[in-house]
Coordinates of C-alpha atoms in Angstrom, one line a residue:
Chain A
M16 CA 115.0 136.7 129.5
N17 CA 118.9 136.8 127.6
A18 CA 119.9 140.1 128.4
T19 CA 122.6 142.1 126.9
W20 CA 121.8 145.2 128.9
H21 CA 121.3 145.5 132.4
A22 CA 121.1 149.2 135.0
A23 CA 121.4 149.2 138.6
V24 CA 121.4 152.7 140.0
S25 CA 120.8 154.7 142.8
L26 CA 121.0 158.7 142.2
R27 CA 119.1 160.9 143.8
V28 CA 118.1 164.3 141.1
G29 CA 116.6 167.0 143.4
A30 CA 113.6 165.1 145.2
L31 CA 113.4 162.4 143.5
Q32 CA 114.6 159.2 144.4
L33 CA 115.5 156.5 141.8
E34 CA 116.5 153.0 142.7
V35 CA 115.9 151.1 139.9
R36 CA 117.3 148.1 138.2
V37 CA 116.1 147.4 134.5
A38 CA 117.5 144.5 131.8
G39 CA 116.6 143.9 128.4
G40 CA 117.7 141.6 125.1
V41 CA 117.2 142.7 121.6
R42 CA 113.3 143.2 122.3
P43 CA 113.0 146.4 123.1
V44 CA 112.2 147.7 126.5
A45 CA 109.0 149.7 127.8
L46 CA 109.5 152.3 130.3
V47 CA 106.0 152.9 131.5
G48 CA 104.9 155.0 134.5
P49 CA 103.5 157.9 135.5
N50 CA 104.6 161.7 135.1
G51 CA 107.7 162.2 137.9
S52 CA 108.6 159.4 138.6
G53 CA 112.0 159.3 137.1
K54 CA 111.7 157.4 133.4
T55 CA 113.0 160.5 131.8
T56 CA 115.7 160.1 134.4
L57 CA 116.9 157.1 134.5
L58 CA 117.1 157.4 130.0
R59 CA 119.7 160.4 131.0
T60 CA 121.3 158.1 133.8
I61 CA 122.5 155.6 131.4
A62 CA 123.1 158.4 128.8
G63 CA 126.0 159.6 130.8
A64 CA 124.0 163.3 132.1
Y65 CA 123.8 162.7 135.9
R66 CA 126.0 160.1 137.5
P67 CA 124.6 157.1 140.2
S68 CA 125.6 157.5 143.2
A69 CA 126.4 153.9 143.4
G70 CA 125.2 150.9 141.0
V71 CA 126.5 149.6 137.5
I72 CA 125.3 150.3 133.9
A73 CA 126.5 148.1 131.2
V74 CA 125.8 147.2 127.4
G75 CA 126.7 144.3 125.6
D76 CA 130.4 143.5 127.3
R77 CA 131.3 147.1 127.7
V78 CA 131.1 148.8 131.3
L79 CA 129.6 152.3 131.2
F80 CA 129.5 153.1 134.6
D81 CA 130.4 150.8 137.7
S82 CA 130.6 152.5 141.0
A83 CA 132.9 149.9 143.0
R84 CA 135.1 149.7 140.3
G85 CA 135.3 153.9 139.6
I86 CA 134.1 153.7 136.4
D87 CA 132.1 156.5 135.3
L88 CA 132.1 156.7 130.9
P89 CA 131.3 160.4 129.6
P90 CA 128.2 160.1 127.3
E91 CA 130.2 160.8 124.2
E92 CA 132.1 157.3 125.1
R93 CA 129.0 155.4 125.9
R94 CA 127.6 154.7 122.0
V95 CA 124.4 155.7 123.5
G96 CA 121.5 156.5 121.2
Y97 CA 119.4 159.3 122.9
V98 CA 116.3 160.5 121.3
P99 CA 115.4 162.7 123.6
Q100 CA 110.9 163.8 124.5
G101 CA 109.9 166.0 121.4
Y102 CA 113.2 164.8 119.2
G103 CA 115.8 167.0 120.3
L104 CA 116.8 168.4 117.0
F105 CA 119.5 171.2 116.4
P106 CA 117.5 174.0 115.0
H107 CA 120.5 175.6 113.6
L108 CA 121.3 172.5 111.9
R109 CA 119.7 171.1 108.7
V110 CA 118.7 167.7 108.4
L111 CA 121.6 166.9 107.1
D112 CA 123.8 168.0 109.7
N113 CA 121.6 166.7 112.2
V114 CA 122.4 163.8 111.2
R115 CA 125.6 163.9 110.5
F116 CA 126.5 165.7 113.4
G117 CA 127.6 162.5 115.3
L118 CA 130.4 161.9 112.4
A119 CA 134.1 162.3 113.7
G120 CA 134.9 164.8 111.5
A121 CA 131.8 165.9 110.0
S122 CA 132.4 169.0 107.8
R123 CA 130.8 170.1 104.5
R124 CA 133.0 168.4 102.5
D125 CA 133.4 165.1 104.2
N126 CA 131.4 163.2 101.8
G127 CA 131.8 159.9 103.5
A128 CA 130.4 160.9 106.2
R129 CA 127.8 162.7 104.1
A130 CA 127.4 159.6 102.8
S131 CA 126.7 157.7 105.6
A132 CA 124.2 160.3 107.3
L133 CA 122.1 160.1 103.9
A134 CA 122.0 156.1 103.5
V135 CA 120.8 156.8 107.2
L136 CA 118.1 158.2 106.4
E137 CA 117.4 156.4 103.3
Q138 CA 117.0 153.4 105.4
L139 CA 114.2 155.5 107.4
G140 CA 112.5 156.6 104.4
A141 CA 113.8 160.1 105.1
S142 CA 116.7 161.1 102.7
H143 CA 114.2 163.5 100.8
L144 CA 114.5 165.8 104.0
A145 CA 118.0 166.6 103.9
E146 CA 118.4 170.4 103.1
R147 CA 115.3 171.3 105.4
W148 CA 115.5 173.0 108.6
P149 CA 113.5 170.9 111.2
E150 CA 111.6 173.7 112.0
T151 CA 109.8 172.9 108.9
L152 CA 109.3 169.0 109.4
S153 CA 105.9 167.7 110.5
G154 CA 106.6 165.5 113.3
G155 CA 106.8 162.3 112.0
E156 CA 109.0 164.0 110.0
R157 CA 110.9 164.9 113.5
Q158 CA 110.7 162.1 115.1
R159 CA 112.6 160.0 111.9
V160 CA 115.2 163.0 111.7
A161 CA 116.2 162.1 115.5
L162 CA 116.3 158.0 115.1
A163 CA 118.4 158.6 112.2
R164 CA 121.0 160.9 113.5
A165 CA 120.8 158.6 117.0
L166 CA 121.7 155.1 114.6
V167 CA 124.1 157.0 112.4
I168 CA 126.3 156.8 115.2
E169 CA 125.7 152.6 115.5
P170 CA 124.6 152.7 118.7
H171 CA 124.5 149.6 121.2
I172 CA 121.6 150.8 122.6
L173 CA 118.6 153.3 121.6
L174 CA 117.8 155.8 124.5
L175 CA 114.1 156.5 123.4
D176 CA 111.8 159.3 125.7
E177 CA 108.0 158.9 123.9
P178 CA 109.5 159.1 120.9
L179 CA 105.5 158.6 119.5
A180 CA 103.7 160.6 121.7
A181 CA 104.2 164.0 119.9
L182 CA 102.1 162.7 116.9
D183 CA 98.4 162.3 115.8
A184 CA 96.7 159.6 116.1
A185 CA 97.2 159.3 112.6
A186 CA 101.2 159.9 112.0
R187 CA 101.3 157.6 115.1
R188 CA 99.5 154.2 113.6
T189 CA 101.9 154.6 111.0
M190 CA 105.4 155.5 112.9
R191 CA 104.2 153.5 115.3
R192 CA 104.5 150.7 113.1
R193 CA 108.0 151.5 111.4
L194 CA 109.3 151.9 114.5
A195 CA 108.6 148.7 115.5
E196 CA 110.5 147.1 112.2
R197 CA 113.3 149.5 112.3
L198 CA 113.8 148.5 115.6
E199 CA 114.0 144.6 114.6
E200 CA 116.2 145.3 111.2
S201 CA 118.6 147.0 113.4
A202 CA 118.9 144.7 116.1
V203 CA 120.2 147.5 118.2
P204 CA 118.2 147.1 121.4
A205 CA 116.4 149.8 122.7
L206 CA 114.8 151.3 125.9
V207 CA 111.4 152.8 125.0
I208 CA 109.4 155.3 127.5
T209 CA 106.0 155.0 126.3
H210 CA 102.2 155.5 127.9
D211 CA 100.7 154.1 124.8
L212 CA 99.5 150.0 125.0
H213 CA 99.4 149.9 121.6
D214 CA 103.4 151.3 121.7
I215 CA 104.0 148.0 123.6
V216 CA 102.2 145.8 121.6
A217 CA 103.1 147.3 118.3
L218 CA 106.4 147.1 119.9
N219 CA 106.4 143.2 121.7
A220 CA 108.4 145.1 124.0
D221 CA 108.8 143.5 127.8
V222 CA 107.4 145.8 130.4
H223 CA 109.2 147.5 133.1
V224 CA 107.1 149.6 135.7
M225 CA 108.3 152.4 137.5
E226 CA 106.7 154.3 140.6
E227 CA 108.3 157.1 142.3
G228 CA 111.5 156.3 141.4
R229 CA 111.1 152.4 141.3
I230 CA 110.6 149.0 139.1
V231 CA 107.4 148.6 140.5
Q232 CA 106.5 145.8 138.4
R233 CA 107.5 144.2 134.9
G234 CA 106.9 141.9 132.6
P235 CA 105.2 140.5 128.6
A236 CA 102.2 143.0 128.3
D237 CA 99.2 140.4 129.1
A238 CA 100.8 139.1 132.1
L239 CA 100.5 143.0 133.3
A240 CA 97.3 142.9 132.4
T241 CA 95.9 139.3 134.9
H242 CA 98.5 139.7 137.7
P243 CA 98.7 144.1 138.4
A244 CA 100.6 144.9 141.1
T245 CA 99.3 148.1 140.8
E246 CA 96.3 150.6 140.5
F247 CA 98.4 152.7 137.8
V248 CA 99.6 149.2 135.8
A249 CA 96.1 148.0 136.7
E250 CA 94.8 151.5 134.7
V251 CA 97.3 151.4 132.1
F252 CA 96.7 147.8 130.6
G253 CA 92.6 147.7 130.6
S254 CA 92.5 144.3 133.5
P255 CA 89.1 143.4 134.8
L256 CA 90.8 142.1 138.0
A257 CA 90.5 146.1 138.4
T258 CA 87.8 147.0 138.7
S259 CA 85.7 142.9 139.8
G260 CA 88.3 141.8 141.9
S261 CA 91.5 141.0 143.5
R262 CA 94.0 138.2 143.8
P263 CA 96.2 138.0 146.8
R264 CA 98.9 139.8 146.7
H265 CA 101.3 136.5 147.1
Q266 CA 99.7 135.6 144.3
R267 CA 100.7 138.4 141.8
P268 CA 104.6 137.7 140.1
H269 CA 107.1 140.4 140.2
A270 CA 105.3 142.7 142.9
R271 CA 107.8 144.4 144.1
R272 CA 106.4 148.2 145.9
G273 CA 104.3 151.0 145.3
R274 CA 100.3 151.2 145.9
P275 CA 97.8 147.6 145.6
V276 CA 95.5 147.4 144.4
P277 CA 92.3 148.1 147.0
P278 CA 90.0 145.5 147.3
P279 CA 86.8 145.3 146.0
Chain B
M22 CA 106.5 184.2 115.8
N23 CA 104.2 186.7 116.7
R24 CA 104.9 189.1 119.0
R25 CA 101.1 190.7 119.3
A26 CA 99.1 188.6 122.2
N27 CA 95.6 188.5 120.2
L28 CA 93.5 190.4 123.3
P29 CA 89.9 189.4 122.4
D30 CA 88.1 192.7 121.5
S31 CA 86.1 193.5 124.7
L32 CA 89.9 193.4 125.8
G33 CA 91.3 195.7 124.0
T34 CA 89.2 198.0 124.3
G35 CA 91.5 200.0 126.6
R36 CA 93.7 200.4 123.4
W37 CA 93.6 203.7 122.4
P38 CA 92.9 205.8 125.7
S39 CA 95.9 204.1 126.6
L40 CA 98.1 204.8 123.5
A41 CA 97.1 208.7 123.8
A42 CA 98.0 208.6 127.3
A43 CA 101.2 207.2 125.6
V44 CA 101.5 210.4 123.6
P45 CA 103.7 213.4 125.7
M46 CA 105.6 211.1 126.1
L47 CA 106.2 209.3 122.9
V48 CA 107.0 213.6 121.6
L49 CA 109.8 213.9 123.6
L50 CA 111.4 210.5 122.0
A51 CA 110.8 211.2 118.8
L52 CA 111.2 215.4 119.0
P53 CA 115.0 215.7 120.1
V54 CA 115.9 213.0 117.1
V55 CA 114.0 214.9 114.8
A56 CA 115.3 218.4 116.2
L57 CA 118.3 217.0 115.4
A58 CA 118.2 216.2 111.7
L59 CA 117.1 218.8 111.3
A60 CA 119.8 221.3 113.1
S61 CA 122.5 221.4 110.2
S62 CA 122.9 221.6 106.5
P63 CA 125.6 219.5 104.7
A64 CA 127.4 222.1 104.4
A65 CA 127.8 223.1 107.6
L66 CA 128.0 218.9 108.2
A67 CA 131.1 218.6 106.1
A68 CA 132.3 221.9 108.1
G69 CA 132.1 219.9 112.1
A70 CA 133.2 217.2 110.5
R71 CA 136.7 218.7 109.3
H72 CA 137.0 220.2 113.1
P73 CA 140.3 219.2 114.2
L74 CA 138.0 217.0 117.3
F75 CA 135.8 215.6 115.2
L76 CA 137.8 212.3 113.6
P77 CA 140.5 211.5 116.7
A78 CA 137.7 211.2 119.1
L79 CA 135.7 208.8 116.6
G80 CA 138.7 206.7 116.4
L81 CA 139.2 206.6 120.0
T82 CA 135.8 205.9 120.1
A83 CA 136.0 203.0 117.8
R84 CA 139.5 201.5 119.0
T85 CA 138.2 201.1 123.0
T86 CA 134.7 200.0 122.6
V87 CA 136.2 197.0 119.8
A88 CA 138.3 196.6 122.5
S89 CA 136.0 196.7 125.8
L90 CA 133.3 194.1 123.0
V91 CA 136.3 191.8 123.1
I92 CA 136.7 191.4 126.4
V93 CA 133.6 191.2 127.4
V94 CA 132.4 189.2 125.3
A95 CA 136.2 186.5 125.9
A96 CA 134.4 186.7 129.7
G97 CA 131.2 187.6 129.8
T98 CA 130.7 184.6 127.7
P99 CA 131.4 181.9 130.6
L100 CA 129.8 184.1 133.0
A101 CA 126.7 183.3 131.6
W102 CA 126.8 179.4 130.8
W103 CA 127.9 179.2 134.1
L104 CA 125.0 181.9 135.7
A105 CA 122.8 179.6 133.5
A106 CA 124.0 177.0 135.0
S107 CA 122.9 177.9 138.1
S108 CA 120.2 178.5 141.4
G109 CA 122.3 178.2 143.9
R110 CA 122.5 181.7 146.2
L111 CA 126.1 182.0 144.6
A112 CA 125.1 182.8 141.5
R113 CA 121.7 184.5 142.5
G114 CA 124.7 187.1 144.2
V115 CA 126.9 186.8 141.6
E116 CA 123.6 187.8 139.2
Q117 CA 123.4 191.0 141.9
L118 CA 126.9 191.8 140.9
V119 CA 126.3 192.0 137.6
D120 CA 123.1 194.2 137.5
L121 CA 125.2 197.1 139.9
P122 CA 127.3 198.9 137.2
I123 CA 123.2 199.7 135.4
V124 CA 121.9 201.1 138.8
L125 CA 124.6 203.0 139.9
P126 CA 125.1 206.4 138.5
P127 CA 128.3 206.6 136.2
A128 CA 129.4 209.4 137.6
V129 CA 129.7 207.6 141.6
L130 CA 131.1 204.4 139.5
G131 CA 134.2 207.3 137.4
I132 CA 134.6 207.6 141.5
A133 CA 134.9 204.0 142.7
L134 CA 136.9 203.2 139.9
L135 CA 139.4 206.3 140.8
Q136 CA 139.6 204.9 144.3
T137 CA 140.2 201.1 142.8
F138 CA 143.3 202.5 140.1
G139 CA 144.3 206.1 141.8
R140 CA 147.3 207.0 143.3
N141 CA 147.7 205.5 146.9
S142 CA 144.7 203.3 146.1
L143 CA 143.7 199.9 146.5
L144 CA 145.2 198.6 143.4
G145 CA 146.9 201.7 142.9
G146 CA 149.4 201.4 145.1
P147 CA 150.7 198.5 143.4
L148 CA 150.2 199.3 139.7
E149 CA 152.4 202.6 140.7
A150 CA 155.3 200.2 142.0
L151 CA 155.4 198.3 138.4
G152 CA 155.6 201.2 136.8
L153 CA 151.8 201.3 135.3
Q154 CA 149.5 204.2 135.6
V155 CA 145.8 203.3 134.7
P156 CA 143.9 206.6 135.5
F157 CA 143.7 209.5 132.8
T158 CA 144.4 206.7 130.0
T159 CA 143.4 204.6 127.4
A160 CA 143.1 201.4 129.5
A161 CA 140.6 203.8 131.7
V162 CA 138.8 204.7 129.6
V163 CA 138.5 200.6 128.2
L164 CA 138.2 199.6 131.9
T165 CA 135.0 202.2 132.5
Q166 CA 134.0 200.6 129.1
V167 CA 133.3 196.9 130.3
V168 CA 132.5 197.3 133.1
V169 CA 129.6 200.2 132.2
A170 CA 129.1 197.1 128.8
S171 CA 129.3 194.0 130.7
P172 CA 125.7 193.9 132.5
F173 CA 123.4 194.2 129.0
Y174 CA 125.8 191.5 127.8
V175 CA 126.4 189.1 130.6
Q176 CA 122.0 189.2 131.4
S177 CA 121.3 189.3 127.5
A178 CA 123.6 186.0 127.2
A179 CA 122.5 184.5 130.0
A180 CA 119.0 185.1 129.5
A181 CA 120.1 183.1 125.5
F182 CA 121.5 180.1 127.4
R183 CA 118.8 178.9 129.7
R184 CA 116.8 179.1 127.4
V185 CA 119.0 175.9 125.5
D186 CA 117.1 172.9 125.9
R187 CA 119.3 170.7 128.2
D188 CA 118.2 167.8 125.8
L189 CA 119.8 169.4 123.3
L190 CA 123.7 168.7 125.1
I191 CA 122.7 165.5 126.3
V192 CA 122.1 164.9 123.1
A193 CA 125.2 166.5 121.2
R194 CA 127.6 165.1 123.7
T195 CA 125.8 161.2 123.1
L196 CA 127.0 161.7 119.2
G197 CA 130.4 161.9 120.4
R198 CA 131.5 165.0 121.4
S199 CA 132.9 167.0 124.5
P200 CA 131.7 169.5 127.1
A201 CA 133.5 172.1 124.9
G202 CA 132.4 170.9 121.9
A203 CA 129.1 170.2 122.4
F204 CA 128.9 174.9 124.6
F205 CA 130.4 175.3 120.8
G206 CA 128.6 173.0 118.5
V207 CA 125.5 173.5 120.3
A208 CA 124.6 175.9 123.2
V209 CA 126.9 178.7 121.4
P210 CA 125.2 178.8 118.2
V211 CA 122.0 178.4 119.5
A212 CA 122.2 181.1 122.0
L213 CA 123.6 182.8 119.2
P214 CA 120.8 186.0 118.3
G215 CA 120.4 186.7 122.2
L216 CA 124.3 186.6 122.4
V217 CA 124.6 189.2 119.3
S218 CA 121.6 192.0 120.6
G219 CA 123.5 190.9 124.1
A220 CA 126.7 192.4 122.2
A221 CA 125.3 194.7 120.4
L222 CA 123.7 196.9 123.0
A223 CA 126.5 196.4 125.4
W224 CA 128.5 198.1 122.9
A225 CA 125.8 201.2 122.4
R226 CA 125.9 201.8 126.3
A227 CA 130.3 201.3 125.7
I228 CA 130.1 204.1 122.3
G229 CA 127.9 206.4 124.7
E230 CA 130.2 206.1 128.4
F231 CA 130.4 209.5 129.3
G232 CA 130.5 210.7 133.1
A233 CA 132.6 207.4 134.7
T234 CA 135.1 208.2 131.6
L235 CA 135.3 211.9 132.4
L236 CA 136.0 211.1 136.5
F237 CA 138.0 208.5 135.7
A238 CA 140.0 209.3 132.2
G239 CA 139.6 212.3 131.7
N240 CA 139.1 214.2 128.5
L241 CA 142.7 214.1 126.8
P242 CA 142.4 214.8 123.5
G243 CA 143.6 211.4 121.1
R244 CA 144.2 209.1 124.7
T245 CA 140.7 209.3 126.3
Q246 CA 138.4 212.1 125.0
T247 CA 135.9 209.3 123.5
A248 CA 133.4 210.7 120.8
P249 CA 130.9 211.4 123.8
L250 CA 133.3 213.3 125.6
A251 CA 134.0 215.2 122.1
I252 CA 130.3 216.5 121.8
Y253 CA 130.9 218.1 125.3
T254 CA 134.4 219.7 124.4
A255 CA 133.2 221.3 121.0
L256 CA 130.3 222.7 121.9
E257 CA 131.4 225.5 123.8
S258 CA 133.7 226.6 121.1
D259 CA 132.1 225.0 117.9
V260 CA 128.0 223.8 118.4
Q261 CA 128.4 222.3 114.1
A262 CA 130.6 220.3 115.2
A263 CA 129.4 219.2 118.0
V264 CA 126.2 218.7 115.9
A265 CA 128.2 216.0 113.5
L266 CA 129.6 214.2 116.1
S267 CA 126.0 214.0 117.0
L268 CA 124.7 212.6 114.4
V269 CA 127.5 210.1 113.7
L270 CA 126.4 208.5 116.5
A271 CA 122.8 208.1 116.4
A272 CA 123.2 206.7 112.8
V273 CA 124.9 204.3 114.9
A274 CA 122.5 203.8 116.7
V275 CA 120.3 203.6 114.6
L276 CA 122.0 200.4 112.4
L277 CA 122.5 198.9 115.4
L278 CA 118.7 199.4 116.7
L279 CA 117.6 198.2 113.2
G280 CA 119.6 195.4 113.6
L281 CA 118.9 194.0 117.3
R282 CA 115.6 194.2 115.4
A283 CA 116.4 191.9 112.4
L284 CA 117.4 189.4 114.3
P285 CA 116.3 187.1 116.2
G286 CA 114.5 184.6 113.9
G287 CA 114.2 186.4 110.8
R288 CA 116.6 186.3 108.3
L289 CA 119.5 188.2 109.1
G290 CA 119.7 186.2 112.7
R291 CA 119.9 182.6 110.8
V292 CA 122.6 183.6 108.2
V293 CA 124.3 185.3 111.2
V294 CA 123.5 181.1 112.7
A295 CA 124.3 179.6 109.4
V296 CA 127.7 181.2 108.9
A297 CA 128.3 181.1 113.1
A298 CA 128.1 177.4 112.0
G299 CA 129.6 177.2 109.5
A300 CA 133.1 178.5 111.0
G301 CA 132.3 176.7 114.5
R302 CA 132.6 173.2 112.6
R303 CA 135.7 172.0 111.9

């Protein structure tokens, strides 16, 4: 794979010890794992909210963090588009002001910033929401606004924390397709936390499975389905092997650590 | 926002007996206000307002409470932010310290302030060497108000800051804001209803401050005689002046209370936040 970004970090946050290596290209990377496995912490670390005790984070040709070289860019210089779980819209600002928050000189009278913010909203089919307050938006609308706000700074990577989880089933199907199209058009690499196999397939994502602070398996979804390294992978990817039998451990590619599939 | 818990009927059966049990207390809360309102005729009130104590005391209360409020907000906001972000033993200790003036009797506080700033006291000696005397000055009035009012602001502001979603701040940083930019651009506006209600409570407490002021600052007309002290003084000579002053203070208090109720989440809250957000944008 032609990796355009990679992160190899060690850090401790509370009781959780993270030892993670992730890498991706223009194809989105889906980060899958049980609750508490450290997925959100990894996203926030790449965004610059946590400082690893050791490691390297690089996006394109820019090094965001390198403990050996003493590099640690603050979040405002990382050019990452972070969309937290629940979307994190600023409740005190109208949609348009949310989107242009990241543009320099985001004053009410700055027509350049206004135009760029409107253009991004337009691309996401959300320009009619410009004067609305976040609390009046539906889940799908919030998601589009949050994505617009992240894209307006022309990020080098998008970090999306469960971008579809807050939506009902119907909205989820629509938004999943739109998100996939949007990511493909923008050609911005993305790291997407999700629990849903449908999201992974629609996004054509490369999967990294995280358990207890470590990546236990990586690869395309079908490979994970046929050769699950852990019980969790088998459950998520609906592998028949989980119930009908299991190959010897050494035959499973990419298996690293985690609970092995129990023998039949 | 729905403030009431909608209890099922089977659980709500105790409602009327509980209200009935509270009636004596409610009467006790309401009667003095009614009595105060009925105590005076407009003519007597006008006469009371012309009493020589009236205007200087109100003016002094206005000046000193605005000064103490500015100090409380300026020093209390960073402290509240720190408290909201910290969970260690030190933070809990500081929290207790901040709460102390609420539980300390005002008279005790007045004595403690005298022991701190009075003659030959902890700070009094050094200050006197510089030619500064604090007790029985307007500065003492302001200091006392700062001490008694700050807990109300700091606690309310810390609670408001704790409710600000951490992710909002991370997003603000990734969108190019410095830590200070994220604080003023997101944390303060999002927490603003809590900050304003805390400031209003602190202001109300400062306006009403009596006991510690009397001991530490005295009761000197024009210098340390605030409105509550003027009421106390007027009561000995001119009851109507005391009632007139009391009505003014009561009106201010009621306005503050109504403002507080209207604030969080309501239209006024939205306006305050929008205005502040507009002012905060460079």
